[in-house]
Amino acid sequence: MLELAILGFLYEAPLHGYELRKRITALTGHVRPVAESTLYPAIKRLEKAGLLARETQPGAVAAPRHTLTLTAEGRAELVRRLAEPEQVEITDENRWFTLLAFLRHLPEPARQAEVLRRRLRFLEEPVSFFYEGERPLSAEELDDPFRQGILTVARATSAAELKWLRATLRSLGSTEPGGAADTTGAKGASGSNRSTGATG
């Protein structure tokens, strides 16, 4: 997720390390704060792999500043990662949002649509945080108001994302599998969705 964010932001413009950290923190920091001890080793790995280059510039006061720029290989690697995301980048909400933040850099609408269809298929699988045997339970079946809250919020979040996915696929000229189904999808029946971290 961190490497994808680095590639994505540098695809848009060369950045100093400090500015890059600020942008990544704004995108993911509410979930996973970005420490220098995590960011700079990742930058060095990408630099060693030939995916980005570092240019040293004189500092305004004393210390020199390093501007990071994507190489041609780095730009190609970002496009590859966007077109062929790992399954965890589709199923994990935080990784998915990072992927989504840069999906516009994937040049062909058909390839963008295929990534969205993978997320749509994932969300349409019925699932819940709570089960009775193998059967997922809905919010209406629980008498615990706190668990009801979890499922109610998850259902609303899922319904909103499903609606957006279907509308965006239509705007990209893609007809998703299943046609114009109810925007609550299978997740509405179970009261939860996989994107919030439920498994099953």
mmCIF file of C-alpha atoms in Angstrom:
data_model
loop_
_atom_site.group_PDB
_atom_site.id
_atom_site.type_symbol
_atom_site.label_atom_id
_atom_site.label_comp_id
_atom_site.label_asym_id
_atom_site.label_seq_id
_atom_site.Cartn_x
_atom_site.Cartn_y
_atom_site.Cartn_z
ATOM 1 C CA MET A 1 0.000 0.000 0.000
ATOM 2 C CA LEU A 2 2.811 2.414 0.874
ATOM 3 C CA GLU A 3 4.776 1.693 -2.301
ATOM 4 C CA LEU A 4 1.644 2.145 -4.413
ATOM 5 C CA ALA A 5 1.008 5.524 -2.755
ATOM 6 C CA ILE A 6 4.617 6.621 -3.376
ATOM 7 C CA LEU A 7 4.424 5.643 -7.045
ATOM 8 C CA GLY A 8 0.994 7.222 -7.411
ATOM 9 C CA PHE A 9 1.864 10.617 -5.982
ATOM 10 C CA LEU A 10 5.199 10.808 -7.830
ATOM 11 C CA TYR A 11 3.411 9.897 -11.065
ATOM 12 C CA GLU A 12 1.568 13.202 -10.708
ATOM 13 C CA ALA A 13 4.579 15.399 -9.898
ATOM 14 C CA PRO A 14 8.142 15.268 -8.529
ATOM 15 C CA LEU A 15 8.101 15.813 -4.772
ATOM 16 C CA HIS A 16 10.425 16.390 -1.851
ATOM 17 C CA GLY A 17 10.345 13.595 0.714
ATOM 18 C CA TYR A 18 8.615 15.823 3.259
ATOM 19 C CA GLU A 19 5.821 16.795 0.854
ATOM 20 C CA LEU A 20 5.418 13.172 -0.235
ATOM 21 C CA ARG A 21 5.023 12.105 3.380
ATOM 22 C CA LYS A 22 2.373 14.810 3.966
ATOM 23 C CA ARG A 23 0.333 13.596 0.987
ATOM 24 C CA ILE A 24 0.536 9.940 1.951
ATOM 25 C CA THR A 25 -0.399 10.787 5.540
ATOM 26 C CA ALA A 26 -3.442 12.715 4.314
ATOM 27 C CA LEU A 27 -4.524 9.683 2.289
ATOM 28 C CA THR A 28 -3.837 6.879 4.760
ATOM 29 C CA GLY A 29 -2.750 8.445 8.054
ATOM 30 C CA HIS A 30 -6.163 8.213 9.716
ATOM 31 C CA VAL A 31 -5.735 4.441 9.508
ATOM 32 C CA ARG A 32 -2.007 3.906 9.357
ATOM 33 C CA PRO A 33 0.274 6.838 10.240
ATOM 34 C CA VAL A 34 3.347 7.103 8.016
ATOM 35 C CA ALA A 35 6.578 7.276 9.987
ATOM 36 C CA GLU A 36 9.898 8.363 8.498
ATOM 37 C CA SER A 37 11.301 4.989 9.568
ATOM 38 C CA THR A 38 8.760 3.331 7.261
ATOM 39 C CA LEU A 39 8.644 5.794 4.374
ATOM 40 C CA TYR A 40 12.332 6.300 3.665
ATOM 41 C CA PRO A 41 13.286 2.595 3.508
ATOM 42 C CA ALA A 42 10.415 2.151 1.021
ATOM 43 C CA ILE A 43 11.760 5.048 -1.054
ATOM 44 C CA LYS A 44 15.229 3.486 -1.018
ATOM 45 C CA ARG A 45 13.813 0.118 -2.162
ATOM 46 C CA LEU A 46 12.046 1.767 -5.091
ATOM 47 C CA GLU A 47 15.152 3.786 -5.927
ATOM 48 C CA LYS A 48 17.321 0.667 -5.851
ATOM 49 C CA ALA A 49 14.830 -1.069 -8.161
ATOM 50 C CA GLY A 50 15.204 1.787 -10.654
ATOM 51 C CA LEU A 51 11.608 2.977 -10.225
ATOM 52 C CA LEU A 52 12.430 6.448 -8.938
ATOM 53 C CA ALA A 53 15.356 8.860 -9.036
ATOM 54 C CA ARG A 54 16.610 11.315 -6.441
ATOM 55 C CA GLU A 55 17.977 14.762 -7.279
ATOM 56 C CA THR A 56 19.753 16.786 -4.618
ATOM 57 C CA GLN A 57 18.998 20.502 -4.474
ATOM 58 C CA PRO A 58 20.437 23.167 -2.154
ATOM 59 C CA GLY A 59 18.275 23.787 0.887
ATOM 60 C CA ALA A 60 16.747 27.165 1.631
ATOM 61 C CA VAL A 61 18.800 27.439 4.826
ATOM 62 C CA ALA A 62 21.417 24.723 5.181
ATOM 63 C CA ALA A 63 20.549 21.073 4.575
ATOM 64 C CA PRO A 64 20.180 19.945 0.958
ATOM 65 C CA ARG A 65 16.740 18.759 -0.189
ATOM 66 C CA HIS A 66 16.058 15.676 -2.259
ATOM 67 C CA THR A 67 13.486 15.774 -5.037
ATOM 68 C CA LEU A 68 12.032 12.401 -5.974
ATOM 69 C CA THR A 69 10.957 11.695 -9.553
ATOM 70 C CA LEU A 70 9.522 8.583 -11.165
ATOM 71 C CA THR A 71 11.598 6.976 -13.879
ATOM 72 C CA ALA A 72 10.020 5.548 -17.031
ATOM 73 C CA GLU A 73 10.226 2.149 -15.336
ATOM 74 C CA GLY A 74 8.449 3.572 -12.298
ATOM 75 C CA ARG A 75 5.611 4.959 -14.387
ATOM 76 C CA ALA A 76 5.228 1.604 -16.141
ATOM 77 C CA GLU A 77 5.254 -0.187 -12.770
ATOM 78 C CA LEU A 78 2.464 2.004 -11.421
ATOM 79 C CA VAL A 79 0.304 1.272 -14.470
ATOM 80 C CA ARG A 80 1.011 -2.452 -14.070
ATOM 81 C CA ARG A 81 0.047 -2.428 -10.390
ATOM 82 C CA LEU A 82 -3.145 -0.522 -11.129
ATOM 83 C CA ALA A 83 -4.128 -2.892 -13.936
ATOM 84 C CA GLU A 84 -3.238 -6.079 -12.036
ATOM 85 C CA PRO A 85 -3.907 -5.422 -8.339
ATOM 86 C CA GLU A 86 -3.403 -8.249 -5.893
ATOM 87 C CA GLN A 87 -6.602 -9.688 -4.451
ATOM 88 C CA VAL A 88 -5.895 -8.139 -1.037
ATOM 89 C CA GLU A 89 -5.931 -4.713 -2.720
ATOM 90 C CA ILE A 90 -9.468 -5.478 -3.880
ATOM 91 C CA THR A 91 -10.733 -6.950 -0.602
ATOM 92 C CA ASP A 92 -9.025 -4.800 2.050
ATOM 93 C CA GLU A 93 -10.817 -1.458 2.380
ATOM 94 C CA ASN A 94 -7.725 0.631 3.136
ATOM 95 C CA ARG A 95 -5.689 -0.888 0.314
ATOM 96 C CA TRP A 96 -8.678 -0.529 -2.010
ATOM 97 C CA PHE A 97 -8.993 3.191 -1.264
ATOM 98 C CA THR A 98 -5.281 3.673 -1.989
ATOM 99 C CA LEU A 99 -5.683 1.853 -5.302
ATOM 100 C CA LEU A 100 -8.787 3.883 -6.119
ATOM 101 C CA ALA A 101 -6.958 7.163 -5.431
ATOM 102 C CA PHE A 102 -4.708 6.538 -8.449
ATOM 103 C CA LEU A 103 -6.902 4.444 -10.749
ATOM 104 C CA ARG A 104 -7.367 7.444 -13.066
ATOM 105 C CA HIS A 105 -3.738 6.955 -14.141
ATOM 106 C CA LEU A 106 -4.669 3.633 -15.753
ATOM 107 C CA PRO A 107 -5.072 4.851 -19.327
ATOM 108 C CA GLU A 108 -7.801 2.641 -20.822
ATOM 109 C CA PRO A 109 -11.383 2.872 -19.467
ATOM 110 C CA ALA A 110 -11.849 -0.839 -20.171
ATOM 111 C CA ARG A 111 -8.969 -1.686 -17.829
ATOM 112 C CA GLN A 112 -10.296 0.690 -15.175
ATOM 113 C CA ALA A 113 -13.685 -1.008 -15.488
ATOM 114 C CA GLU A 114 -12.190 -4.463 -15.004
ATOM 115 C CA VAL A 115 -10.671 -3.380 -11.676
ATOM 116 C CA LEU A 116 -14.032 -1.974 -10.573
ATOM 117 C CA ARG A 117 -15.805 -5.179 -11.638
ATOM 118 C CA ARG A 118 -13.474 -7.189 -9.405
ATOM 119 C CA ARG A 119 -14.480 -5.023 -6.435
ATOM 120 C CA LEU A 120 -18.153 -5.289 -7.400
ATOM 121 C CA ARG A 121 -18.020 -9.093 -7.558
ATOM 122 C CA PHE A 122 -16.337 -9.143 -4.165
ATOM 123 C CA LEU A 123 -18.948 -6.899 -2.545
ATOM 124 C CA GLU A 124 -21.837 -8.879 -3.972
ATOM 125 C CA GLU A 125 -20.863 -12.004 -2.020
ATOM 126 C CA PRO A 126 -23.141 -12.315 1.044
ATOM 127 C CA VAL A 127 -21.249 -12.013 4.306
ATOM 128 C CA SER A 128 -21.652 -10.772 7.863
ATOM 129 C CA PHE A 129 -19.562 -10.106 10.927
ATOM 130 C CA PHE A 130 -21.763 -12.528 12.875
ATOM 131 C CA TYR A 131 -23.033 -16.003 12.049
ATOM 132 C CA GLU A 132 -25.384 -18.684 13.231
ATOM 133 C CA GLY A 133 -23.551 -21.778 12.167
ATOM 134 C CA GLU A 134 -22.707 -21.079 8.519
ATOM 135 C CA ARG A 135 -25.549 -18.590 8.014
ATOM 136 C CA PRO A 136 -24.702 -14.855 8.065
ATOM 137 C CA LEU A 137 -26.910 -12.868 10.429
ATOM 138 C CA SER A 138 -28.541 -9.537 9.554
ATOM 139 C CA ALA A 139 -28.903 -6.546 11.880
ATOM 140 C CA GLU A 140 -32.609 -7.299 12.256
ATOM 141 C CA GLU A 141 -31.853 -10.729 13.705
ATOM 142 C CA LEU A 142 -29.735 -9.415 16.581
ATOM 143 C CA ASP A 143 -30.920 -7.991 19.889
ATOM 144 C CA ASP A 144 -27.540 -6.455 20.746
ATOM 145 C CA PRO A 145 -27.822 -2.749 19.777
ATOM 146 C CA PHE A 146 -24.063 -2.408 19.375
ATOM 147 C CA ARG A 147 -23.759 -5.305 16.962
ATOM 148 C CA GLN A 148 -26.849 -3.991 15.209
ATOM 149 C CA GLY A 149 -24.984 -0.709 14.826
ATOM 150 C CA ILE A 150 -21.989 -2.411 13.228
ATOM 151 C CA LEU A 151 -24.165 -4.182 10.677
ATOM 152 C CA THR A 152 -26.407 -1.187 10.002
ATOM 153 C CA VAL A 153 -23.460 1.129 9.282
ATOM 154 C CA ALA A 154 -21.733 -1.550 7.195
ATOM 155 C CA ARG A 155 -24.888 -2.133 5.151
ATOM 156 C CA ALA A 156 -25.272 1.584 4.415
ATOM 157 C CA THR A 157 -21.603 1.892 3.447
ATOM 158 C CA SER A 158 -21.844 -1.126 1.177
ATOM 159 C CA ALA A 159 -25.036 0.104 -0.499
ATOM 160 C CA ALA A 160 -23.408 3.475 -1.245
ATOM 161 C CA GLU A 161 -20.311 1.862 -2.727
ATOM 162 C CA LEU A 162 -22.328 -0.592 -4.827
ATOM 163 C CA LYS A 163 -24.393 2.272 -6.213
ATOM 164 C CA TRP A 164 -21.260 4.243 -7.055
ATOM 165 C CA LEU A 165 -19.537 1.224 -8.634
ATOM 166 C CA ARG A 166 -22.479 0.499 -10.923
ATOM 167 C CA ALA A 167 -22.886 4.137 -11.945
ATOM 168 C CA THR A 168 -19.166 4.486 -12.657
ATOM 169 C CA LEU A 169 -19.095 1.276 -14.683
ATOM 170 C CA ARG A 170 -21.953 2.627 -16.790
ATOM 171 C CA SER A 171 -20.073 5.906 -17.314
ATOM 172 C CA LEU A 172 -17.036 3.918 -18.471
ATOM 173 C CA GLY A 173 -19.217 2.164 -21.025
ATOM 174 C CA SER A 174 -19.097 -1.152 -19.191
ATOM 175 C CA THR A 175 -21.989 -3.468 -18.437
ATOM 176 C CA GLU A 176 -21.152 -5.252 -15.206
ATOM 177 C CA PRO A 177 -22.158 -8.909 -14.698
ATOM 178 C CA GLY A 178 -25.670 -9.158 -13.314
ATOM 179 C CA GLY A 179 -27.011 -6.068 -15.107
ATOM 180 C CA ALA A 180 -28.920 -3.371 -13.241
ATOM 181 C CA ALA A 181 -29.444 -5.176 -9.968
ATOM 182 C CA ASP A 182 -30.765 -3.642 -6.762
ATOM 183 C CA THR A 183 -28.148 -1.204 -5.457
ATOM 184 C CA THR A 184 -28.213 -2.786 -2.012
ATOM 185 C CA GLY A 185 -26.929 -6.006 -3.557
ATOM 186 C CA ALA A 186 -26.407 -9.233 -1.663
ATOM 187 C CA LYS A 187 -24.757 -7.296 1.149
ATOM 188 C CA GLY A 188 -28.037 -5.574 1.970
ATOM 189 C CA ALA A 189 -29.576 -8.926 2.807
ATOM 190 C CA SER A 190 -26.853 -9.934 5.220
ATOM 191 C CA GLY A 191 -26.446 -6.486 6.737
ATOM 192 C CA SER A 192 -22.697 -6.251 6.276
ATOM 193 C CA ASN A 193 -19.983 -6.267 3.667
ATOM 194 C CA ARG A 194 -16.501 -7.562 3.184
ATOM 195 C CA SER A 195 -15.007 -4.134 2.691
ATOM 196 C CA THR A 196 -15.451 -3.336 6.369
ATOM 197 C CA GLY A 197 -13.219 -6.233 7.342
ATOM 198 C CA ALA A 198 -15.675 -9.073 7.915
ATOM 199 C CA THR A 199 -14.561 -12.478 6.848
ATOM 200 C CA GLY A 200 -16.411 -15.572 5.878
#
